[in-house]
mmCIF file of N, CA and C in Angstrom:
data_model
loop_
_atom_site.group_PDB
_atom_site.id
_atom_site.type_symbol
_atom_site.label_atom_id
_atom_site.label_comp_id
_atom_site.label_asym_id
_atom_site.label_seq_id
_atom_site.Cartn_x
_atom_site.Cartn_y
_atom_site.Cartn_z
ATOM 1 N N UNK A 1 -10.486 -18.779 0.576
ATOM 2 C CA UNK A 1 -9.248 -18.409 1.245
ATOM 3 C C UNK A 1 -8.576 -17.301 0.445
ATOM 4 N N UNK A 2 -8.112 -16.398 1.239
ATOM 5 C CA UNK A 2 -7.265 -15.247 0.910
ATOM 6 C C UNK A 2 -5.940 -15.062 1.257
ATOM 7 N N UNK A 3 -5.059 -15.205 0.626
ATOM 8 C CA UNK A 3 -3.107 -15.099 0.813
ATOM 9 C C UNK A 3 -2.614 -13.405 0.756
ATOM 10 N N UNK A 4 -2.756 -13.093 1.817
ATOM 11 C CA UNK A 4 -1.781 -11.571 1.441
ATOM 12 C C UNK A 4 -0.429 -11.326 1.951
ATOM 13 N N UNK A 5 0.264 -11.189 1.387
ATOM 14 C CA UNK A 5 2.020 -10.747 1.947
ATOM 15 C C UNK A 5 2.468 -9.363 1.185
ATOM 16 N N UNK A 6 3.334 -9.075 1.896
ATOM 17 C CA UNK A 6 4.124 -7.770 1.168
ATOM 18 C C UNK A 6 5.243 -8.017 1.552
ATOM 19 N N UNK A 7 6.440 -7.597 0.577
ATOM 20 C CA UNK A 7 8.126 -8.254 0.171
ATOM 21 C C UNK A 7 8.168 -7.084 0.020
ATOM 22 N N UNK A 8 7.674 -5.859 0.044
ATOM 23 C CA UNK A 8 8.499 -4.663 0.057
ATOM 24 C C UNK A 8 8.701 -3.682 1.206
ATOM 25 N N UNK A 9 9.644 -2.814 0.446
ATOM 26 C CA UNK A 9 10.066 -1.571 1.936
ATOM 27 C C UNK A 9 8.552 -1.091 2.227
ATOM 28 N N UNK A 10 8.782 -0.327 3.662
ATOM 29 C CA UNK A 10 7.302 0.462 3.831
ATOM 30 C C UNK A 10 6.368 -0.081 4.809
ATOM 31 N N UNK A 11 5.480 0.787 4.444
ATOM 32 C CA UNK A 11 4.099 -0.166 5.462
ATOM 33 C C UNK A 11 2.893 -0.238 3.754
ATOM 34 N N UNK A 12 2.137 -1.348 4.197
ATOM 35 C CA UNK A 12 1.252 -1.814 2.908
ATOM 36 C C UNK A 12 0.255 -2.106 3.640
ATOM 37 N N UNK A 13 -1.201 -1.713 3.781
ATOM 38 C CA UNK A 13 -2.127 -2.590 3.800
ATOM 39 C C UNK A 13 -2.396 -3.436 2.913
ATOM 40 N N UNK A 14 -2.701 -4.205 3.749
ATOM 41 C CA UNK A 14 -2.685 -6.148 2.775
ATOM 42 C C UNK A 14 -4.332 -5.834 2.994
ATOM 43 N N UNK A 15 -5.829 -5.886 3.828
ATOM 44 C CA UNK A 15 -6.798 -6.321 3.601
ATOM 45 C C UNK A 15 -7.953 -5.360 4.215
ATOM 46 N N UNK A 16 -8.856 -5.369 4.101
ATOM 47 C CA UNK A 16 -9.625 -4.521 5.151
ATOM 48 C C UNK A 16 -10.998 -5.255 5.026
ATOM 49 N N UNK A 17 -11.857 -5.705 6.468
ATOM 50 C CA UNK A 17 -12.734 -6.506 6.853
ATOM 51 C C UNK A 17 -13.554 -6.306 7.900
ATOM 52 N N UNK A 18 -14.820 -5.705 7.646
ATOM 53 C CA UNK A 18 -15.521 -5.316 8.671
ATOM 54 C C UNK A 18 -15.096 -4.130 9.383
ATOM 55 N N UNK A 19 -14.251 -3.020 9.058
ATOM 56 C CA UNK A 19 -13.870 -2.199 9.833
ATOM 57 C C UNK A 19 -12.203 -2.093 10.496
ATOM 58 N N UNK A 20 -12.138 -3.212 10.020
ATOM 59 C CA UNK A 20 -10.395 -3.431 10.464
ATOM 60 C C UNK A 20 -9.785 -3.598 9.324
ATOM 61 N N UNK A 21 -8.450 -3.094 9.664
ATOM 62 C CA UNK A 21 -7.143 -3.175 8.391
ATOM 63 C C UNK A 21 -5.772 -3.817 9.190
ATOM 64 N N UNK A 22 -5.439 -4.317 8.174
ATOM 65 C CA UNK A 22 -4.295 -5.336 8.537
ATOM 66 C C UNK A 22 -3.131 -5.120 7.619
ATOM 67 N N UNK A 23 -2.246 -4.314 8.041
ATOM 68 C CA UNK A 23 -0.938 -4.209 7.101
ATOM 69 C C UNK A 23 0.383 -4.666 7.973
ATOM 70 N N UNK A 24 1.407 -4.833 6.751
ATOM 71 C CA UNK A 24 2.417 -4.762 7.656
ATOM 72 C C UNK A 24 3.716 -3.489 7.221
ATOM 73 N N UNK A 25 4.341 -3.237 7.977
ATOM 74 C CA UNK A 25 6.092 -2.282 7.866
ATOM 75 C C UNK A 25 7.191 -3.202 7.704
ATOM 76 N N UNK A 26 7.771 -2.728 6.876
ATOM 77 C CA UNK A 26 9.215 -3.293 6.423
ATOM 78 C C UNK A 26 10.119 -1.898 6.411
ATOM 79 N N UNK A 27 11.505 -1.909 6.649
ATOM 80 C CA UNK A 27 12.167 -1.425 6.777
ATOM 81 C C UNK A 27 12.279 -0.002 5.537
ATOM 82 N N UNK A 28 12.272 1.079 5.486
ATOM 83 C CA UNK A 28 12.629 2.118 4.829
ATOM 84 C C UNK A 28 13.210 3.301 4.946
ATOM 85 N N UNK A 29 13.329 4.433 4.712
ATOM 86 C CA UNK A 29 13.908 5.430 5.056
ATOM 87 C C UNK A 29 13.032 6.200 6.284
ATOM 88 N N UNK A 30 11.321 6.138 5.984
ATOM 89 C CA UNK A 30 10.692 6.503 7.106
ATOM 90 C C UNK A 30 10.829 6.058 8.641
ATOM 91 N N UNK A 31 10.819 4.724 8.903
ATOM 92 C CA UNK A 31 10.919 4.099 9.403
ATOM 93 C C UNK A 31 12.614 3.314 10.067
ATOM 94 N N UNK A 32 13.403 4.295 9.631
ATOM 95 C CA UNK A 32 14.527 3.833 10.116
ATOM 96 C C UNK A 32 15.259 4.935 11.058
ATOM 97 N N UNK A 33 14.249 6.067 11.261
ATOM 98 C CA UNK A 33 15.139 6.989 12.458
ATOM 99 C C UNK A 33 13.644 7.602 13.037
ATOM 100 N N UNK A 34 13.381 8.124 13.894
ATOM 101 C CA UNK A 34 12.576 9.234 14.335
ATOM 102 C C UNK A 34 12.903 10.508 14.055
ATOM 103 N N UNK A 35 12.108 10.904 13.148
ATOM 104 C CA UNK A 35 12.220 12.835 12.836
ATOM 105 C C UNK A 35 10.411 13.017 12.850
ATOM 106 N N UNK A 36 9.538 12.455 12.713
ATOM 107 C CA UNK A 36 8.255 12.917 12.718
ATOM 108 C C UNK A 36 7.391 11.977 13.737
ATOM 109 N N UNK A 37 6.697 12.612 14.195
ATOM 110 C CA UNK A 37 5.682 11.668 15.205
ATOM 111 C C UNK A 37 4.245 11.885 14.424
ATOM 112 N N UNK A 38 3.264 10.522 14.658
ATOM 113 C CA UNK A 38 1.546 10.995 14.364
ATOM 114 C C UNK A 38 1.060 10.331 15.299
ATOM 115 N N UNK A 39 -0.053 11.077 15.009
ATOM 116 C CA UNK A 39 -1.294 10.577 16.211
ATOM 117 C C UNK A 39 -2.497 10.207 15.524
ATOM 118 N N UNK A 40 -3.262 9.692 15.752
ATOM 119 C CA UNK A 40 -4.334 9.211 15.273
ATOM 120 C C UNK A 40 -5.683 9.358 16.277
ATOM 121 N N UNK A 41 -6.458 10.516 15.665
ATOM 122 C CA UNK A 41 -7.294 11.101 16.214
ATOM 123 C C UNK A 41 -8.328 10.421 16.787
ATOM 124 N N UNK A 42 -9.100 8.845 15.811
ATOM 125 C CA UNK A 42 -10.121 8.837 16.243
ATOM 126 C C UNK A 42 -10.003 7.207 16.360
ATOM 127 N N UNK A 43 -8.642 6.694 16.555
ATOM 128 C CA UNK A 43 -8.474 5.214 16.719
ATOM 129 C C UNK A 43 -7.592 4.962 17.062
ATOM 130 N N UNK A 44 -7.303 3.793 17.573
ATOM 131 C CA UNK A 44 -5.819 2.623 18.327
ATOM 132 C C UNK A 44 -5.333 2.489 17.032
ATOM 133 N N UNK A 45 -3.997 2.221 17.368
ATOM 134 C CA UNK A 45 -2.933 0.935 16.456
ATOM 135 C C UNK A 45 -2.566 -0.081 17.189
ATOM 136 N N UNK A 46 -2.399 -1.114 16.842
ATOM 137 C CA UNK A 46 -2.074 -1.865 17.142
ATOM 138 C C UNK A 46 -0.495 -2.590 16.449
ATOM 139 N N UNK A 47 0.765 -2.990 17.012
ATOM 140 C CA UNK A 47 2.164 -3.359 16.213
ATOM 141 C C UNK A 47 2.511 -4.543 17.163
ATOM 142 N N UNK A 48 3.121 -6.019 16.038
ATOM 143 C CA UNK A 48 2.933 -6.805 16.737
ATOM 144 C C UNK A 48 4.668 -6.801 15.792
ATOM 145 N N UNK A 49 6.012 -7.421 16.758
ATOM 146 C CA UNK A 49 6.947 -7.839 15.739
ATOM 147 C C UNK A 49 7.017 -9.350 15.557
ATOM 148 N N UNK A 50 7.046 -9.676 14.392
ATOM 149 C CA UNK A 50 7.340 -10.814 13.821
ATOM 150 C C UNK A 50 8.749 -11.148 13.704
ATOM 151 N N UNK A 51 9.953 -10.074 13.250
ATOM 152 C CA UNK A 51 11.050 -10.308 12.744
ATOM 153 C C UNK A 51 11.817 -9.110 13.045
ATOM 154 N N UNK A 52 13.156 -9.808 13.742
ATOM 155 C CA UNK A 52 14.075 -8.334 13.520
ATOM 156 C C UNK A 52 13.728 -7.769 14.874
ATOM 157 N N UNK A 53 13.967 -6.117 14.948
ATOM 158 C CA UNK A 53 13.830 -4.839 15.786
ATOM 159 C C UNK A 53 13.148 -4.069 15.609
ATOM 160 N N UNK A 54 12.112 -3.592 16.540
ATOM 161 C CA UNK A 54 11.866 -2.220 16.682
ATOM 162 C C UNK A 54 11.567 -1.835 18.151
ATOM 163 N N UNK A 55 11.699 -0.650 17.657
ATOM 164 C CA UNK A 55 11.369 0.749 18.536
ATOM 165 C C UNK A 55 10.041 1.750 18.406
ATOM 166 N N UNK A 56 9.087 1.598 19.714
ATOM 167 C CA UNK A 56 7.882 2.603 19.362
ATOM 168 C C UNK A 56 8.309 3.635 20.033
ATOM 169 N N UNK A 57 8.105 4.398 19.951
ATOM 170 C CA UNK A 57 8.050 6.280 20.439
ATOM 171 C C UNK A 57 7.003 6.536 20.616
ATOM 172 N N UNK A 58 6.706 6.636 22.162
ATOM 173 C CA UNK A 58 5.485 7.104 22.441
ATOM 174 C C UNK A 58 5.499 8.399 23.179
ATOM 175 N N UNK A 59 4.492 9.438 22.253
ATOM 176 C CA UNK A 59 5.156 11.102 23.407
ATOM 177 C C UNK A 59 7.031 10.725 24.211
ATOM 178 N N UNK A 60 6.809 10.823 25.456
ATOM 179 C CA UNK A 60 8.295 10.859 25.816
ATOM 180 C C UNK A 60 8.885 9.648 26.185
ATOM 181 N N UNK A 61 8.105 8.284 25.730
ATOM 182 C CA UNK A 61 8.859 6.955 26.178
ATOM 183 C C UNK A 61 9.259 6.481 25.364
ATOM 184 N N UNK A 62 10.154 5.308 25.249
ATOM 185 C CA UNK A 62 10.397 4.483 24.402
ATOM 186 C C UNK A 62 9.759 2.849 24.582
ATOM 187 N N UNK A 63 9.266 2.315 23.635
ATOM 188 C CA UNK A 63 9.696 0.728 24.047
ATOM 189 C C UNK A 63 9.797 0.156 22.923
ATOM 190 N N UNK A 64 10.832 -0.863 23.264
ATOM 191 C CA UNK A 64 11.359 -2.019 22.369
ATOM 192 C C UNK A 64 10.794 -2.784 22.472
ATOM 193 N N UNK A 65 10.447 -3.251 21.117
ATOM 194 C CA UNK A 65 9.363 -4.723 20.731
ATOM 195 C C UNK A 65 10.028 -5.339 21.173
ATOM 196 N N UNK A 66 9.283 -6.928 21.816
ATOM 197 C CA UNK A 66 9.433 -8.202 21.847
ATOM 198 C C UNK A 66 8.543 -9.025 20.932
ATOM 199 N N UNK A 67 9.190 -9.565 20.373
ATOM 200 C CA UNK A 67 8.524 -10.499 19.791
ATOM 201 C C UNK A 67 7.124 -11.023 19.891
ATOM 202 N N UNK A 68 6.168 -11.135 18.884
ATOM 203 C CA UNK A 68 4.805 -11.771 19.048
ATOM 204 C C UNK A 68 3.825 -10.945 20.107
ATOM 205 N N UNK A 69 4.761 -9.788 21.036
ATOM 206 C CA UNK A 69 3.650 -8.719 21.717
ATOM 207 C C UNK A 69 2.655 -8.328 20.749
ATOM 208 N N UNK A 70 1.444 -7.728 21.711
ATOM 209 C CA UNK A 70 0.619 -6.950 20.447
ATOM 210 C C UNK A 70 0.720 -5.080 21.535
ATOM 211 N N UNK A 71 1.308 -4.628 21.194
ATOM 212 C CA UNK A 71 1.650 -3.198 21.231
ATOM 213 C C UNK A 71 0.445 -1.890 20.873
ATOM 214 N N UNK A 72 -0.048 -1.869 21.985
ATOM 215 C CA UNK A 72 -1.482 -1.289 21.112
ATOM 216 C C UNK A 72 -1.348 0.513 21.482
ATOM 217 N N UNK A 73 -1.108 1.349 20.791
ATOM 218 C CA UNK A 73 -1.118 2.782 21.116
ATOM 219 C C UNK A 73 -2.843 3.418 20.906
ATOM 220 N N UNK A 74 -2.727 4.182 21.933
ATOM 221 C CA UNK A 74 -4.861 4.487 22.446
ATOM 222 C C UNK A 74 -4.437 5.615 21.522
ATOM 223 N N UNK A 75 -5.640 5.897 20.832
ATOM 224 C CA UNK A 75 -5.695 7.115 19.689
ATOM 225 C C UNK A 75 -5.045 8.403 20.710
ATOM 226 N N UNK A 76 -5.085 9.593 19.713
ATOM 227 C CA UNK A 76 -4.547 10.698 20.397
ATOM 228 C C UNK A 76 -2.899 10.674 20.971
ATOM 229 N N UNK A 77 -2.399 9.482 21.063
ATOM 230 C CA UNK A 77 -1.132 9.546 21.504
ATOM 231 C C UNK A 77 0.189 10.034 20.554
ATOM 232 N N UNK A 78 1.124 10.874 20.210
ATOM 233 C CA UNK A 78 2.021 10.765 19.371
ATOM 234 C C UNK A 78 2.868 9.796 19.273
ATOM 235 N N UNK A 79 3.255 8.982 18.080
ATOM 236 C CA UNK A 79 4.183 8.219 18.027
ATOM 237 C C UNK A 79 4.965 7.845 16.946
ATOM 238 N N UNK A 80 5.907 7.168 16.954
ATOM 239 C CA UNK A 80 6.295 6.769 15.487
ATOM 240 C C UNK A 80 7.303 4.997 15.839
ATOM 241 N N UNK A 81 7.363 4.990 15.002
ATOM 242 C CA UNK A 81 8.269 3.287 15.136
ATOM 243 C C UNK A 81 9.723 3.564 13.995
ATOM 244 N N UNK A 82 10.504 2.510 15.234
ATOM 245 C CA UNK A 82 12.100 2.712 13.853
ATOM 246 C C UNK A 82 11.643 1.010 13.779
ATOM 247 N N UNK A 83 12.201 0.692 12.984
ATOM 248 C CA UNK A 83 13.036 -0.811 12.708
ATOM 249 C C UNK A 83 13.900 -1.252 12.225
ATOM 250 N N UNK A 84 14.837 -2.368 12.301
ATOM 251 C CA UNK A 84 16.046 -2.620 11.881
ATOM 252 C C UNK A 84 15.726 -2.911 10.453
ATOM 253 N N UNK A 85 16.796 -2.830 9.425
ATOM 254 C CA UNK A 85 16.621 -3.563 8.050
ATOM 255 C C UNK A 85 16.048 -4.594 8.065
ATOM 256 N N UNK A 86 15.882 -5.887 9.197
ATOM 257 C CA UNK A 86 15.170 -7.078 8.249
ATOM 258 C C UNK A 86 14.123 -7.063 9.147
ATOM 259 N N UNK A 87 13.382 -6.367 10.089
ATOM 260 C CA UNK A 87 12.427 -6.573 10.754
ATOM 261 C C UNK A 87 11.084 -6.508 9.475
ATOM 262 N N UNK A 88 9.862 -7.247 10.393
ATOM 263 C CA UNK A 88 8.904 -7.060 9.796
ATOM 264 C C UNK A 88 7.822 -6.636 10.610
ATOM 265 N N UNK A 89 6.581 -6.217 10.937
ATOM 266 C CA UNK A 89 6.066 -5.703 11.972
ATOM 267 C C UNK A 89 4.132 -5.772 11.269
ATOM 268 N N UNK A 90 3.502 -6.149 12.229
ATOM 269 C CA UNK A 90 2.523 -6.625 11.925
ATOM 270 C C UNK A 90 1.494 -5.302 12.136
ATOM 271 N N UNK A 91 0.660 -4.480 11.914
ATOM 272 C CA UNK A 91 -0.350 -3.797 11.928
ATOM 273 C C UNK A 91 -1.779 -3.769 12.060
ATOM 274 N N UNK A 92 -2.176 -3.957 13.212
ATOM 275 C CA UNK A 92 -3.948 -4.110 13.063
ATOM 276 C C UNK A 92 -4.752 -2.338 13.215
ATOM 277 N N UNK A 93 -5.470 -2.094 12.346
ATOM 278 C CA UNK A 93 -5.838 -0.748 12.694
ATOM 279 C C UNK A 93 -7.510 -0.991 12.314
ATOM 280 N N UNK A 94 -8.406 0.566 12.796
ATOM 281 C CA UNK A 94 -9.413 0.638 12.246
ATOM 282 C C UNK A 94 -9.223 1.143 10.633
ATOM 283 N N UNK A 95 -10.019 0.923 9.878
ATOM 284 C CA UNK A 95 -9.518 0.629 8.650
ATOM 285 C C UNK A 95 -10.016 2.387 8.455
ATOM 286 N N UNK A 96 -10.900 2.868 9.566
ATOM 287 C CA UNK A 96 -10.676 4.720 8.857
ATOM 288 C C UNK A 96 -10.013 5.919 9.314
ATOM 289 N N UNK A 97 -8.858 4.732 9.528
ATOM 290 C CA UNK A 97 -7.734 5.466 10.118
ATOM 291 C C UNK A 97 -7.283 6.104 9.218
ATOM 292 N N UNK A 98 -6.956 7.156 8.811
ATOM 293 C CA UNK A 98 -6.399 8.247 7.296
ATOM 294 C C UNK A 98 -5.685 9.528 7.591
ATOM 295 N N UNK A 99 -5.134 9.765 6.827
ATOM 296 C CA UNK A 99 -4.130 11.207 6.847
ATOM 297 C C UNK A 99 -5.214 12.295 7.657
ATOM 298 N N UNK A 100 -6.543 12.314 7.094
ATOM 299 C CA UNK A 100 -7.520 13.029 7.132
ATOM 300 C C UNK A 100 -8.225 12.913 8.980
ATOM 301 N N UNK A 101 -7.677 11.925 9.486
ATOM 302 C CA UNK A 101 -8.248 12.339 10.992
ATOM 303 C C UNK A 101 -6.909 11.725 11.707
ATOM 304 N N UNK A 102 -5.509 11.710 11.153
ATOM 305 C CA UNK A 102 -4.255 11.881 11.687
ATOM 306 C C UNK A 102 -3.928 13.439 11.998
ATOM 307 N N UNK A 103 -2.686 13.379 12.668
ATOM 308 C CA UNK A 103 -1.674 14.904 12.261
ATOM 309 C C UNK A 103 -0.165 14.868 12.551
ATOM 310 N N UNK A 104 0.389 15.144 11.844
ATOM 311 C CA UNK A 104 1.727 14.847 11.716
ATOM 312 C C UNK A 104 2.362 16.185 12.363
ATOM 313 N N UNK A 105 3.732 15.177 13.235
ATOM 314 C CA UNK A 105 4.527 16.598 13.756
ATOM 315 C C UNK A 105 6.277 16.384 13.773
ATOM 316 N N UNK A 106 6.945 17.133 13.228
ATOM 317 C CA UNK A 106 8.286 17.127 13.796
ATOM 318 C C UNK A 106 8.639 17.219 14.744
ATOM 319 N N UNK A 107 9.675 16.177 15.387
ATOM 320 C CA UNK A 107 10.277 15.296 16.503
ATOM 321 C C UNK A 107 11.672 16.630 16.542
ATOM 322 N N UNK A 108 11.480 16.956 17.659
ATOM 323 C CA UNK A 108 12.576 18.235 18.073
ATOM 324 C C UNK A 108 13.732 17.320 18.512
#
């Protein structure tokens, strides 16, 4: 058996298994307004909330988490997430998801 948690600001991957990564987001300065959107070239995300608020930004929509959803954005899409200070937010990704086949853009 394996125990992973993270108690800090941010997003952390906690594990990676067979191709999948499992982190979670906690509240920070990134994550508390929209000024940048990414996309992820060659994979899904997946955001599930556990705790608290958020907000995904997808290209020109919004949606607000509900609780225990699993929120899955199809690669190629721009997006970004806010959350409230005590939210926590669950992350399933392909684990070669990386800066390196992302691209980051400022939110006009």
């Amino acid at each position: 058996m394996e125990i992973f948690e993270h108690k800090g600001e941010g997003w952390k991957p906690l594990f990676d298994f067979e191709g999948w990564r499992i982190g979670m987001i906690h509240y920070d300065e990134r994550f508390s307004k929209r000024v940048e959107d990414e996309r992820h070239l060659l994979t899904d995300e997946a955001f599930v909330l556990l705790k608290g608020n958020a907000v995904i930004y997808e290209e020109d929509k919004e949606y607000i988490m509900e609780l225990y959803k699993v929120y899955n954005v199809k690669k190629g899409l721009w997006h970004h997430i806010v959350l409230s200070e005590d939210a926590e937010v669950l992350v399933v990704e392909n684990s070669s998801t990386a800066r390196e086949n992302s691209e980051r853009r400022l939110v006009k």
